[in-house]
Amino acid sequence: MDVIPEESEHQDFSRESITMEAYNVVPEPGGRTFQRFSVNTNESLRFEPCEESCPSPTGAEHGPDDVFEKGEYENEIVSIRNQLQGKVAEMENFAGHLEEIFLTVEENFGRQEQHLEQHYNDVLHTLSQRYDEGATGLQEEKKSKLESLYSQLLVCGQALDASKELIEMAQEIYRCQDKRFFLKTVMPIIKRVEEFAKEDIDLTLSTSLEFSAPLADLSDVKTMMDSISVVPAPSAPVINPQLPNSATQTSLRVCWSLFSDDTVEYYELYYRPVLEDMPADSTCAPQESKVKLKETHCTVTDLLPNAQYELWVMATNTTGISPASEKALYMTVPSPPVIKQRECSSCPEAALIRWESGNTNPVDSYTVELSEMGTVGTEGNITESIVAVPTCQCLIQLQAGRLYLISVRAVNIGGPSDSSDAITISTTGTFFYLLEDTAHPCLSMSEDGFTIFYGDEEFPITAMAFEDNTFTRCVAILGDLIPVRGRHYWEVEVDNETEFRIGVAYKDTERDSYLGANSSSWCMRHIRTPSRHKYEFLHNGWSPDLRITVHPVRIGVALNYDRGTLSFFNANLEQHLHTFQCRFQNDVHPCFSLDNPGALTVYNGIAAPDYTFI
């Protein structure tokens, strides 16, 4: 680390030496004199005039040919300045790098010093415990030996007292002058002496004078000493939460880190899919997969789209394996949505786009992308996105008379999906499809969905399958008009032999009633009589008394929310037939009904003629 101060001093010296002092140049022959200049890395290049002009050797004044040619030298000086600035930047970066190394060494030294001190304290504590245990054992052994010797000493003292008593009694009898008393007492004394002589007195030491050498178990101390130079097993890694836009449909980018500066040889990343209906029995759980790597990040591939995965990490070194990290949940990118073209509608001001998610797991939101098509049908440069759409439909504001290409992406935490198949939306006129779920069972539709047929075959009512939303009395069907309260126009073509009803109705109009016979529908009715064609404009069962002389083959219907009008026209003749005046409280839908067998074709997506909204 001694190199760091030296490098710092060298850096300071270099910085000081970078600033070049101004200098004078000896005048060239011809009287030309260089201006002096200075270069400073913290300042821009500057030229200063000489304080004293150097005289010309000839004594002549400076002429036009003696002008200093700055262009040749300015570029060279700027190049020198840039080189010096580059060197300074390199040295500053190197000094910063050395400073980082210095701090890192200091931190590592501090940790190692703390680690050694902890081991030292642990070893001293363990040795102190072993010493206390050994000293306690010696004290107990000493106490046991002393108690044994004291007991033996008591026994010896009792034997000495008994022998002393017998000797004194024998001497006393021996000195007695009374022979009768002597003979009477001498035998018991002799008998007692014989019995005492028969007693076996143990004169060997009852305990050893040597102390047993204590064998202290210092294996744990040895383990501690060895662990000073042994790398500890790593701690459990920490797997990071999933970052936005970190996945594709079939891959996940996973990152993790460590709590401490553990030494790790490699990591093992485990993952498995999370199934919503997975049984509690672990034997039925999805099989887990494993990836072995040395980095703290990994891109897992070959996964399912819009699937949730459970991931965890374990670290390994020469000492052992870490505990597993806490399990984290990651999501792959969803599959592209599927636009339901038959449920999309548009008008000159907007378009309503509906789609299916196409994913089993819910997604966070959707993004609708649109680009304006060019005049020749090519995609334009203008691209817009509507983000954070929460549901599977979106009402988009557009410009009239344009052609748009619209697609949808599904978005979750992993990122956006690929774009769905795009559909083309024209804002030339109002465009809608017919709602098949409202059609009477006797009605059938063409493949393109714009022509309805009422066949000659009659079905008994018991054979008809009526749904909750289908018309039951009137052989009718509703159109899916975009819910934009502006101007809408469409046309209907029908032959003169077909009896029909066309107009608008609320979405909840009575299904067991005829169109125009209630307060929720407005319609034009054609009745074929033997003598003539009769036309009625019905609302709530009432029609004005009108007579139409020319049978309209193609009928135009103009709905104007702003004025509260519904108008009918003979499109071929551009002839106005009738207008309903009504302030529609709710959104209405086109309605079409056939009162006798025949066919009816709807034309929409066409521009409204000028005469319709005058």
Coordinates of C-alpha atoms in Angstrom, one line a residue:
M1 CA 0.0 0.0 0.0
D2 CA 3.1 2.3 0.1
V3 CA 2.6 2.8 -3.6
I4 CA -0.5 4.8 -3.1
P5 CA 1.0 7.9 -1.5
E6 CA 3.8 7.8 -4.1
E7 CA 1.3 7.6 -6.9
S8 CA -0.7 10.4 -5.4
E9 CA 2.4 12.5 -5.1
H10 CA 3.3 11.7 -8.7
Q11 CA -0.2 12.7 -9.7
D12 CA 0.0 16.0 -7.9
F13 CA 3.4 16.6 -9.5
S14 CA 2.0 15.8 -12.9
R15 CA -1.0 18.1 -12.4
E16 CA 1.4 20.9 -11.4
S17 CA 3.6 20.3 -14.3
I18 CA 0.8 20.2 -16.8
T19 CA 0.3 23.9 -16.7
M20 CA 2.9 25.2 -19.1
E21 CA 4.5 28.5 -18.4
A22 CA 4.4 31.2 -21.0
Y23 CA 7.6 31.4 -23.0
N24 CA 9.0 33.7 -25.7
V25 CA 10.4 32.5 -29.0
V26 CA 13.4 34.1 -30.6
P27 CA 12.2 36.2 -33.6
E28 CA 12.6 34.5 -36.9
P29 CA 14.4 36.2 -39.7
G30 CA 12.1 38.6 -41.4
G31 CA 10.8 40.1 -38.2
R32 CA 8.2 37.5 -37.3
T33 CA 7.6 37.0 -33.6
F34 CA 5.7 34.1 -32.0
Q35 CA 3.1 35.0 -29.4
R36 CA 3.6 33.3 -26.1
F37 CA 0.8 31.0 -24.9
S38 CA -0.1 28.9 -21.9
V39 CA -1.9 25.6 -21.7
N40 CA -4.0 24.7 -18.6
T41 CA -6.1 21.6 -18.3
N42 CA -8.8 23.5 -16.4
E43 CA -8.9 26.5 -18.7
S44 CA -9.2 26.9 -22.4
L45 CA -6.2 27.7 -24.6
R46 CA -5.3 31.4 -24.5
F47 CA -2.8 33.5 -26.4
E48 CA -1.2 36.5 -24.8
P49 CA 0.9 39.2 -26.5
C50 CA 4.5 39.6 -25.5
E51 CA 5.2 42.3 -23.0
E52 CA 8.1 43.5 -24.9
S53 CA 8.4 43.3 -28.7
C54 CA 11.6 41.8 -29.9
P55 CA 13.3 44.1 -32.4
S56 CA 13.9 43.0 -35.9
P57 CA 17.5 42.3 -36.8
T58 CA 17.3 44.6 -39.7
G59 CA 15.5 47.3 -37.7
A60 CA 12.7 47.4 -40.2
E61 CA 9.1 47.5 -39.2
H62 CA 6.8 44.5 -39.6
G63 CA 5.1 44.1 -42.9
P64 CA 2.1 42.2 -44.1
D65 CA 4.2 39.1 -44.8
D66 CA 5.3 39.0 -41.1
V67 CA 1.8 38.2 -39.8
F68 CA 1.8 35.2 -37.5
E69 CA 0.1 32.2 -39.1
K70 CA -2.1 31.0 -36.3
G71 CA -3.9 28.2 -38.2
E72 CA -0.8 26.0 -38.4
Y73 CA 0.0 26.1 -34.7
E74 CA -3.5 26.4 -33.1
N75 CA -4.4 22.8 -34.2
E76 CA -1.1 21.5 -32.9
I77 CA -1.6 23.3 -29.6
V78 CA -5.2 22.1 -29.3
S79 CA -4.0 18.5 -30.0
I80 CA -1.3 18.8 -27.3
R81 CA -3.9 20.2 -24.8
N82 CA -6.3 17.4 -25.6
Q83 CA -3.6 14.8 -25.1
L84 CA -2.6 16.4 -21.8
Q85 CA -6.3 16.5 -20.7
G86 CA -6.6 12.8 -21.7
K87 CA -3.5 11.9 -19.7
V88 CA -4.9 13.8 -16.7
A89 CA -8.2 12.0 -17.0
E90 CA -6.5 8.7 -17.1
M91 CA -4.4 9.5 -14.1
E92 CA -7.5 10.7 -12.2
N93 CA -9.3 7.5 -13.1
F94 CA -6.2 5.5 -12.0
A95 CA -6.0 7.4 -8.8
G96 CA -9.7 6.9 -8.1
H97 CA -9.2 3.2 -8.8
L98 CA -6.3 3.1 -6.4
E99 CA -8.4 4.8 -3.8
E100 CA -11.1 2.2 -4.3
I101 CA -8.5 -0.5 -3.9
F102 CA -7.1 1.2 -0.8
L103 CA -10.6 1.4 0.8
T104 CA -11.2 -2.2 -0.2
V105 CA -7.9 -3.4 1.4
E106 CA -8.8 -1.4 4.5
E107 CA -12.2 -2.9 4.7
N108 CA -10.9 -6.5 4.1
F109 CA -8.1 -5.9 6.7
G110 CA -10.7 -4.7 9.2
R111 CA -12.9 -7.7 8.7
Q112 CA -9.9 -10.1 8.9
E113 CA -8.6 -8.4 12.0
Q114 CA -12.1 -8.6 13.6
H115 CA -12.3 -12.2 12.5
L116 CA -8.9 -13.1 14.1
E117 CA -9.8 -11.2 17.3
Q118 CA -13.0 -13.1 17.5
H119 CA -11.1 -16.4 17.0
Y120 CA -8.5 -15.4 19.6
N121 CA -11.2 -14.6 22.2
D122 CA -13.0 -17.8 21.4
V123 CA -9.7 -19.8 21.9
L124 CA -8.9 -18.0 25.2
H125 CA -12.5 -18.6 26.4
T126 CA -12.3 -22.3 25.6
L127 CA -8.8 -22.7 27.2
S128 CA -10.1 -20.9 30.3
Q129 CA -13.0 -23.3 30.5
R130 CA -10.6 -26.3 30.1
Y131 CA -8.4 -24.9 32.9
D132 CA -11.3 -24.5 35.2
E133 CA -12.5 -28.0 34.5
G134 CA -9.0 -29.4 35.2
A135 CA -8.5 -27.4 38.4
T136 CA -11.9 -28.6 39.6
G137 CA -10.9 -32.2 38.9
L138 CA -7.7 -31.9 40.9
Q139 CA -9.4 -30.3 43.8
E140 CA -11.9 -33.2 44.0
E141 CA -9.1 -35.8 43.7
K142 CA -7.1 -34.1 46.5
K143 CA -10.2 -34.0 48.7
S144 CA -10.8 -37.7 48.1
K145 CA -7.2 -38.7 48.9
L146 CA -7.2 -36.7 52.1
E147 CA -10.5 -38.2 53.3
S148 CA -9.2 -41.7 52.7
L149 CA -5.9 -41.0 54.6
Y150 CA -7.8 -39.4 57.5
S151 CA -10.1 -42.5 57.7
Q152 CA -7.0 -44.8 57.8
L153 CA -5.4 -42.6 60.4
L154 CA -8.4 -42.9 62.7
V155 CA -8.3 -46.7 62.4
C156 CA -4.7 -46.7 63.4
G157 CA -5.3 -44.5 66.3
Q158 CA -8.1 -46.7 67.6
A159 CA -5.8 -49.8 67.3
L160 CA -3.0 -48.0 69.2
D161 CA -5.4 -46.9 72.0
A162 CA -6.6 -50.5 72.4
S163 CA -3.1 -51.9 72.6
K164 CA -2.0 -49.3 75.0
E165 CA -5.0 -50.1 77.3
L166 CA -4.2 -53.8 77.2
I167 CA -0.5 -53.2 78.1
E168 CA -1.4 -51.0 81.0
M169 CA -3.9 -53.6 82.4
A170 CA -1.3 -56.4 82.0
Q171 CA 1.3 -54.3 83.9
E172 CA -1.1 -53.5 86.6
I173 CA -2.0 -57.2 87.1
Y174 CA 1.6 -58.2 87.0
R175 CA 2.4 -55.8 89.9
C176 CA -0.5 -57.1 92.0
Q177 CA 0.7 -59.0 95.2
D178 CA -2.6 -60.8 95.7
K179 CA -2.2 -64.2 94.0
R180 CA -5.8 -65.1 94.2
F181 CA -6.7 -61.8 92.4
F182 CA -3.9 -62.4 89.9
L183 CA -5.1 -65.9 89.0
K184 CA -8.7 -64.6 88.8
T185 CA -7.9 -61.7 86.3
V186 CA -4.9 -62.9 84.4
M187 CA -6.9 -65.3 82.1
P188 CA -9.3 -62.7 80.7
I189 CA -6.4 -60.4 80.0
I190 CA -4.5 -63.1 78.2
K191 CA -7.6 -64.0 76.2
R192 CA -8.1 -60.3 75.2
V193 CA -4.4 -60.0 74.2
E194 CA -4.8 -63.2 72.1
E195 CA -7.9 -61.8 70.3
F196 CA -6.2 -58.4 69.7
A197 CA -3.2 -60.2 68.3
K198 CA -5.4 -62.1 65.9
E199 CA -6.8 -58.9 64.4
D200 CA -5.3 -58.0 61.0
I201 CA -4.4 -54.3 60.9
D202 CA -3.8 -53.0 57.3
L203 CA -0.7 -50.9 57.4
T204 CA -0.6 -50.0 53.7
L205 CA -1.6 -46.6 52.4
S206 CA -5.3 -46.6 51.3
T207 CA -4.6 -44.1 48.4
S208 CA -1.8 -43.3 46.0
L209 CA 0.3 -40.3 46.7
E210 CA 0.5 -39.5 43.0
F211 CA -2.1 -37.4 41.2
S212 CA -3.5 -38.6 37.8
A213 CA -2.5 -36.4 34.9
P214 CA -5.7 -34.7 33.5
L215 CA -6.2 -35.3 29.8
A216 CA -8.0 -32.1 28.6
D217 CA -10.0 -32.4 25.4
L218 CA -8.6 -29.6 23.2
S219 CA -10.1 -30.9 20.0
D220 CA -12.5 -27.9 19.7
V221 CA -9.6 -25.6 20.3
K222 CA -7.7 -27.3 17.5
T223 CA -10.7 -26.9 15.3
M224 CA -10.9 -23.2 16.1
M225 CA -7.2 -22.8 15.3
D226 CA -7.6 -24.7 12.0
S227 CA -10.7 -22.6 11.1
I228 CA -8.6 -19.5 11.1
S229 CA -7.1 -20.5 7.8
V230 CA -10.2 -22.4 6.5
V231 CA -12.8 -20.6 4.4
P232 CA -16.2 -20.8 6.1
A233 CA -19.2 -22.3 4.4
P234 CA -21.2 -19.5 2.6
S235 CA -24.4 -18.1 4.0
A236 CA -27.7 -18.3 2.2
P237 CA -27.9 -16.2 -0.9
V238 CA -30.6 -13.6 -1.3
I239 CA -32.6 -13.9 -4.6
N240 CA -33.7 -10.6 -5.9
P241 CA -37.4 -9.8 -6.8
Q242 CA -38.2 -9.9 -10.5
L243 CA -37.4 -6.8 -12.4
P244 CA -39.7 -5.3 -15.0
N245 CA -39.0 -6.4 -18.6
S246 CA -36.6 -9.2 -17.4
A247 CA -38.3 -12.1 -19.2
T248 CA -39.5 -13.4 -22.6
Q249 CA -42.2 -15.9 -23.4
T250 CA -39.7 -18.8 -22.8
S251 CA -37.0 -17.3 -20.6
L252 CA -36.3 -15.5 -17.3
R253 CA -33.4 -13.5 -16.1
V254 CA -32.7 -14.1 -12.4
C255 CA -30.3 -12.2 -10.2
W256 CA -29.2 -12.8 -6.6
S257 CA -26.6 -11.6 -4.1
L258 CA -24.9 -12.5 -0.8
F259 CA -25.4 -11.0 2.7
S260 CA -21.6 -11.1 3.4
D261 CA -18.3 -11.4 1.5
D262 CA -18.4 -15.2 1.3
T263 CA -16.1 -17.2 -0.9
V264 CA -18.2 -19.1 -3.4
E265 CA -17.0 -21.6 -6.0
Y266 CA -20.3 -22.0 -7.8
Y267 CA -24.1 -21.5 -7.4
E268 CA -26.9 -23.9 -8.0
L269 CA -30.2 -22.3 -9.2
Y270 CA -33.3 -24.5 -8.8
Y271 CA -36.7 -23.7 -10.4
R272 CA -40.0 -25.3 -11.1
P273 CA -43.4 -24.2 -12.4
V274 CA -46.2 -23.2 -10.0
L275 CA -49.5 -24.9 -10.9
E276 CA -52.7 -23.4 -9.5
D277 CA -54.4 -26.7 -9.0
M278 CA -51.3 -28.6 -7.8
P279 CA -52.3 -31.2 -5.1
A280 CA -51.0 -31.0 -1.6
D281 CA -49.2 -34.3 -2.2
S282 CA -45.6 -33.5 -2.9
T283 CA -45.3 -36.6 -5.1
C284 CA -47.5 -34.8 -7.7
A285 CA -45.5 -31.6 -7.6
P286 CA -43.7 -30.5 -10.8
Q287 CA -40.2 -31.7 -11.3
E288 CA -37.6 -29.2 -10.3
S289 CA -34.7 -28.3 -12.6
K290 CA -31.2 -27.2 -11.7
V291 CA -28.6 -24.9 -13.3
K292 CA -25.0 -24.8 -12.1
L293 CA -23.1 -21.6 -12.7
K294 CA -20.5 -19.2 -11.2
E295 CA -22.1 -15.8 -11.8
T296 CA -24.8 -14.2 -9.6
H297 CA -27.2 -14.0 -12.5
C298 CA -28.7 -16.5 -14.9
T299 CA -31.0 -16.6 -17.9
V300 CA -33.3 -19.7 -17.6
T301 CA -34.6 -20.8 -21.0
D302 CA -37.1 -23.4 -22.4
L303 CA -40.0 -22.2 -20.1
L304 CA -43.7 -21.9 -20.7
P305 CA -45.3 -18.5 -21.7
N306 CA -47.2 -16.6 -19.0
A307 CA -46.2 -19.2 -16.4
Q308 CA -45.3 -18.6 -12.8
Y309 CA -42.0 -20.2 -11.6
E310 CA -40.6 -20.8 -8.2
L311 CA -36.8 -20.2 -7.9
W312 CA -34.2 -20.6 -5.1
V313 CA -30.4 -20.5 -5.0
M314 CA -27.7 -22.4 -3.0
A315 CA -24.0 -21.4 -2.8
T316 CA -21.1 -23.9 -2.6
N317 CA -17.4 -23.7 -1.7
T318 CA -14.7 -26.2 -0.5
T319 CA -16.0 -26.1 3.0
G320 CA -19.7 -26.8 2.4
I321 CA -23.1 -25.8 0.9
S322 CA -25.1 -22.8 2.1
P323 CA -28.7 -23.0 3.2
A324 CA -31.2 -22.4 0.4
S325 CA -32.3 -18.9 -0.2
E326 CA -35.9 -17.9 0.2
K327 CA -38.1 -18.9 -2.7
A328 CA -39.0 -16.2 -5.2
L329 CA -41.8 -16.1 -7.8
Y330 CA -41.0 -15.0 -11.4
M331 CA -43.3 -14.7 -14.4
T332 CA -42.6 -15.3 -18.0
V333 CA -44.0 -13.0 -20.6
P334 CA -47.6 -13.7 -21.7
S335 CA -48.6 -15.2 -25.0
P336 CA -49.8 -12.7 -27.6
P337 CA -53.5 -11.8 -27.3
V338 CA -56.0 -12.8 -30.0
I339 CA -58.1 -9.9 -31.4
K340 CA -61.7 -10.9 -31.9
Q341 CA -62.3 -9.2 -35.2
R342 CA -66.0 -10.2 -35.3
E343 CA -66.5 -8.2 -32.1
C344 CA -64.6 -5.0 -33.2
S345 CA -66.5 -2.0 -34.4
S346 CA -65.6 1.5 -35.5
C347 CA -66.9 4.9 -36.7
P348 CA -65.2 8.0 -38.2
E349 CA -64.1 9.2 -34.7
A350 CA -63.1 6.0 -32.9
A351 CA -62.7 2.2 -32.8
L352 CA -63.7 -0.4 -30.2
I353 CA -61.2 -3.2 -30.2
R354 CA -61.9 -6.5 -28.3
W355 CA -59.6 -9.4 -27.8
E356 CA -59.0 -12.6 -25.9
S357 CA -56.1 -12.9 -23.5
G358 CA -54.9 -16.2 -24.7
N359 CA -53.3 -16.9 -21.3
T360 CA -54.3 -19.1 -18.5
N361 CA -52.7 -16.9 -15.8
P362 CA -54.0 -13.3 -15.5
V363 CA -51.9 -10.5 -17.0
D364 CA -51.3 -7.1 -15.5
S365 CA -52.5 -5.0 -18.4
Y366 CA -52.5 -4.7 -22.2
T367 CA -51.0 -2.3 -24.6
V368 CA -52.8 -1.3 -27.8
E369 CA -50.5 -0.2 -30.7
L370 CA -51.7 1.5 -33.8
S371 CA -50.0 2.9 -36.9
E372 CA -51.6 4.9 -39.7
M373 CA -51.4 3.2 -43.1
G374 CA -50.1 5.1 -46.1
T375 CA -52.0 5.9 -49.2
V376 CA -50.8 2.8 -51.0
G377 CA -51.6 0.5 -48.0
T378 CA -48.1 0.6 -46.5
E379 CA -47.5 1.2 -42.8
G380 CA -46.9 4.8 -42.0
N381 CA -44.3 6.2 -39.6
I382 CA -46.7 7.5 -37.0
T383 CA -47.1 4.9 -34.3
E384 CA -49.0 5.4 -31.0
S385 CA -49.5 3.1 -28.0
I386 CA -52.2 3.0 -25.4
V387 CA -50.8 1.5 -22.3
A388 CA -52.1 0.1 -19.0
V389 CA -55.4 -1.1 -20.5
P390 CA -57.0 -3.2 -17.7
T391 CA -59.5 -5.2 -19.6
C392 CA -59.8 -7.1 -22.9
Q393 CA -61.3 -4.1 -24.8
C394 CA -60.3 -0.6 -25.6
L395 CA -62.1 2.4 -27.1
I396 CA -59.6 4.4 -29.2
Q397 CA -60.1 7.9 -30.5
L398 CA -59.1 8.2 -34.2
Q399 CA -59.1 10.6 -37.0
A400 CA -61.8 10.4 -39.7
G401 CA -61.1 9.1 -43.2
R402 CA -57.9 7.2 -42.2
L403 CA -56.7 3.6 -42.4
Y404 CA -55.1 2.1 -39.3
L405 CA -53.2 -1.1 -38.4
I406 CA -54.0 -2.1 -34.8
S407 CA -52.4 -4.8 -32.7
V408 CA -52.4 -5.7 -29.0
R409 CA -49.7 -6.8 -26.5
A410 CA -50.3 -8.4 -23.1
V411 CA -48.1 -7.2 -20.2
N412 CA -47.0 -8.6 -16.9
I413 CA -44.0 -8.1 -14.6
G414 CA -41.8 -10.0 -17.0
G415 CA -42.5 -7.6 -19.8
P416 CA -44.7 -7.2 -22.9
S417 CA -45.7 -10.1 -25.1
D418 CA -45.2 -10.2 -28.9
S419 CA -47.8 -8.3 -30.9
S420 CA -51.0 -10.0 -31.8
D421 CA -52.0 -10.4 -35.4
A422 CA -52.9 -6.9 -36.6
I423 CA -56.3 -5.9 -38.0
T424 CA -57.1 -3.1 -40.3
I425 CA -59.5 -0.4 -39.1
S426 CA -61.0 2.2 -41.5
T427 CA -62.6 5.3 -40.2
T428 CA -64.4 6.1 -43.5
G429 CA -67.7 5.2 -42.0
T430 CA -69.5 3.3 -39.2
F431 CA -68.5 -0.4 -39.2
F432 CA -70.1 -3.2 -37.1
Y433 CA -70.9 -6.9 -37.0
L434 CA -74.1 -8.6 -36.1
L435 CA -74.6 -10.0 -32.7
E436 CA -75.1 -13.7 -33.3
D437 CA -76.2 -14.4 -29.7
T438 CA -79.3 -12.2 -30.2
A439 CA -80.4 -13.9 -33.5
H440 CA -83.8 -15.7 -33.6
P441 CA -83.3 -19.5 -34.1
C442 CA -84.9 -19.3 -37.6
L443 CA -82.2 -16.9 -38.8
S444 CA -79.0 -18.0 -40.4
M445 CA -76.0 -15.8 -41.5
S446 CA -73.6 -15.7 -44.4
E447 CA -70.0 -16.5 -43.9
D448 CA -69.0 -12.9 -43.9
G449 CA -71.6 -12.1 -41.2
F450 CA -73.5 -9.4 -43.1
T451 CA -76.4 -11.2 -44.8
I452 CA -79.2 -12.9 -42.8
F453 CA -81.5 -15.5 -44.2
Y454 CA -85.0 -16.6 -43.1
G455 CA -85.7 -20.0 -44.7
D456 CA -88.9 -21.5 -45.9
E457 CA -88.7 -24.5 -43.6
E458 CA -90.9 -24.1 -40.5
F459 CA -89.7 -25.4 -37.2
P460 CA -92.0 -26.1 -34.2
I461 CA -91.4 -23.9 -31.3
T462 CA -90.4 -27.0 -29.2
A463 CA -87.5 -27.6 -31.6
M464 CA -86.1 -24.1 -31.3
A465 CA -83.3 -23.4 -29.0
F466 CA -83.9 -20.1 -27.3
E467 CA -81.2 -18.4 -25.3
D468 CA -81.7 -15.7 -22.7
N469 CA -80.5 -13.0 -25.2
T470 CA -82.2 -14.2 -28.4
F471 CA -85.4 -12.8 -29.9
T472 CA -88.2 -15.2 -29.3
R473 CA -91.2 -13.7 -31.1
C474 CA -89.7 -11.4 -33.8
V475 CA -87.3 -13.1 -36.2
A476 CA -84.7 -10.4 -35.6
I477 CA -81.0 -9.8 -34.8
L478 CA -79.1 -6.8 -33.3
G479 CA -75.9 -5.1 -34.6
D480 CA -72.9 -4.3 -32.4
L481 CA -72.7 -0.6 -32.9
I482 CA -69.7 1.2 -31.3
P483 CA -70.8 3.1 -28.2
V484 CA -69.9 6.6 -29.5
R485 CA -72.6 9.2 -29.5
G486 CA -72.0 10.9 -32.8
R487 CA -73.1 10.3 -36.3
H488 CA -73.6 6.8 -37.8
Y489 CA -74.7 5.6 -41.2
W490 CA -75.3 2.2 -42.8
E491 CA -77.3 0.8 -45.6
V492 CA -79.6 -2.3 -46.0
E493 CA -80.4 -4.1 -49.3
V494 CA -83.5 -6.2 -49.5
D495 CA -85.7 -7.4 -52.4
N496 CA -89.3 -6.1 -52.9
E497 CA -90.8 -9.5 -52.0
T498 CA -89.4 -9.6 -48.5
E499 CA -91.2 -8.2 -45.5
F500 CA -88.7 -6.6 -43.1
R501 CA -88.2 -4.3 -40.2
I502 CA -85.0 -2.2 -39.9
G503 CA -84.0 0.5 -37.4
V504 CA -82.5 0.8 -34.0
A505 CA -83.2 -0.5 -30.5
Y506 CA -81.8 -0.4 -27.0
K507 CA -79.7 -3.4 -26.1
D508 CA -82.2 -4.6 -23.5
T509 CA -85.2 -4.2 -25.8
E510 CA -88.0 -6.8 -25.2
R511 CA -87.1 -10.1 -26.8
D512 CA -90.7 -11.3 -26.9
S513 CA -92.0 -8.3 -28.7
Y514 CA -91.9 -7.1 -32.3
L515 CA -89.5 -4.3 -33.3
G516 CA -91.4 -0.9 -33.3
A517 CA -94.1 -2.3 -31.1
N518 CA -92.5 -1.0 -27.9
S519 CA -90.9 2.1 -26.5
S520 CA -87.3 0.8 -26.8
S521 CA -87.2 0.3 -30.6
W522 CA -87.6 2.5 -33.7
C523 CA -88.0 0.8 -37.1
M524 CA -89.1 1.1 -40.8
R525 CA -91.5 -1.8 -41.7
H526 CA -92.3 -3.2 -45.1
I527 CA -95.5 -5.1 -45.6
R528 CA -96.3 -6.9 -48.9
T529 CA -100.0 -6.8 -49.8
P530 CA -101.7 -8.1 -52.9
S531 CA -102.3 -4.6 -54.2
R532 CA -99.2 -2.6 -53.1
H533 CA -96.1 -2.2 -50.9
K534 CA -96.9 -0.7 -47.5
Y535 CA -94.4 1.0 -45.4
E536 CA -94.7 2.0 -41.7
F537 CA -92.3 3.9 -39.4
L538 CA -93.1 2.3 -36.0
H539 CA -92.2 3.3 -32.5
N540 CA -94.2 2.2 -29.5
G541 CA -96.8 0.6 -31.9
W542 CA -97.6 3.9 -33.7
S543 CA -96.7 5.0 -37.2
P544 CA -97.5 8.2 -39.1
D545 CA -99.6 7.9 -42.2
L546 CA -97.1 7.9 -45.1
R547 CA -97.2 6.6 -48.6
I548 CA -94.0 5.6 -50.5
T549 CA -94.6 5.2 -54.2
V550 CA -91.2 3.8 -55.3
H551 CA -90.0 0.7 -53.5
P552 CA -86.5 1.3 -52.0
V553 CA -84.2 -1.6 -52.8
R554 CA -81.3 -0.1 -50.8
I555 CA -82.2 1.8 -47.7
G556 CA -79.9 4.2 -45.9
V557 CA -80.2 4.6 -42.1
A558 CA -78.7 7.7 -40.5
L559 CA -78.4 7.9 -36.7
N560 CA -77.5 11.3 -35.2
Y561 CA -77.1 11.3 -31.5
D562 CA -76.4 15.0 -31.3
R563 CA -79.7 16.0 -32.9
G564 CA -81.6 13.1 -31.6
T565 CA -82.7 11.9 -35.0
L566 CA -83.0 8.6 -36.8
S567 CA -83.6 9.0 -40.6
F568 CA -84.3 6.6 -43.4
F569 CA -83.4 7.2 -47.1
N570 CA -83.9 5.6 -50.5
A571 CA -80.2 5.4 -51.2
N572 CA -80.5 4.8 -54.9
L573 CA -82.7 7.9 -55.4
E574 CA -81.1 9.9 -52.5
Q575 CA -84.7 10.4 -51.3
H576 CA -85.6 11.1 -47.7
L577 CA -88.3 8.7 -46.4
H578 CA -88.8 9.6 -42.7
T579 CA -87.1 10.9 -39.6
F580 CA -87.8 10.0 -36.0
Q581 CA -87.2 12.7 -33.4
C582 CA -86.0 11.2 -30.1
R583 CA -83.4 12.0 -27.5
F584 CA -81.9 8.6 -27.0
Q585 CA -81.3 8.1 -23.3
N586 CA -79.0 5.1 -23.8
D587 CA -76.8 3.8 -26.6
V588 CA -78.9 2.1 -29.4
H589 CA -78.0 -0.8 -31.7
P590 CA -79.0 -1.4 -35.3
C591 CA -81.8 -4.0 -35.5
F592 CA -82.9 -6.1 -38.5
S593 CA -86.0 -8.4 -38.8
L594 CA -87.5 -10.6 -41.5
D595 CA -91.2 -11.1 -41.2
N596 CA -91.4 -13.7 -44.0
P597 CA -88.8 -15.9 -45.7
G598 CA -86.1 -13.9 -47.6
A599 CA -82.7 -12.4 -47.2
L600 CA -81.3 -9.0 -46.0
T601 CA -77.8 -7.7 -46.5
V602 CA -76.2 -5.0 -44.4
Y603 CA -73.6 -2.6 -45.9
N604 CA -71.5 -0.6 -43.4
G605 CA -68.1 1.0 -43.2
I606 CA -69.1 3.4 -46.0
A607 CA -69.0 7.1 -45.9
A608 CA -72.3 8.9 -45.2
P609 CA -73.7 10.8 -48.2
D610 CA -73.8 14.5 -47.9
Y611 CA -77.6 14.6 -47.9
T612 CA -78.0 12.4 -44.9
F613 CA -77.0 14.8 -42.2
I614 CA -78.1 18.2 -43.6

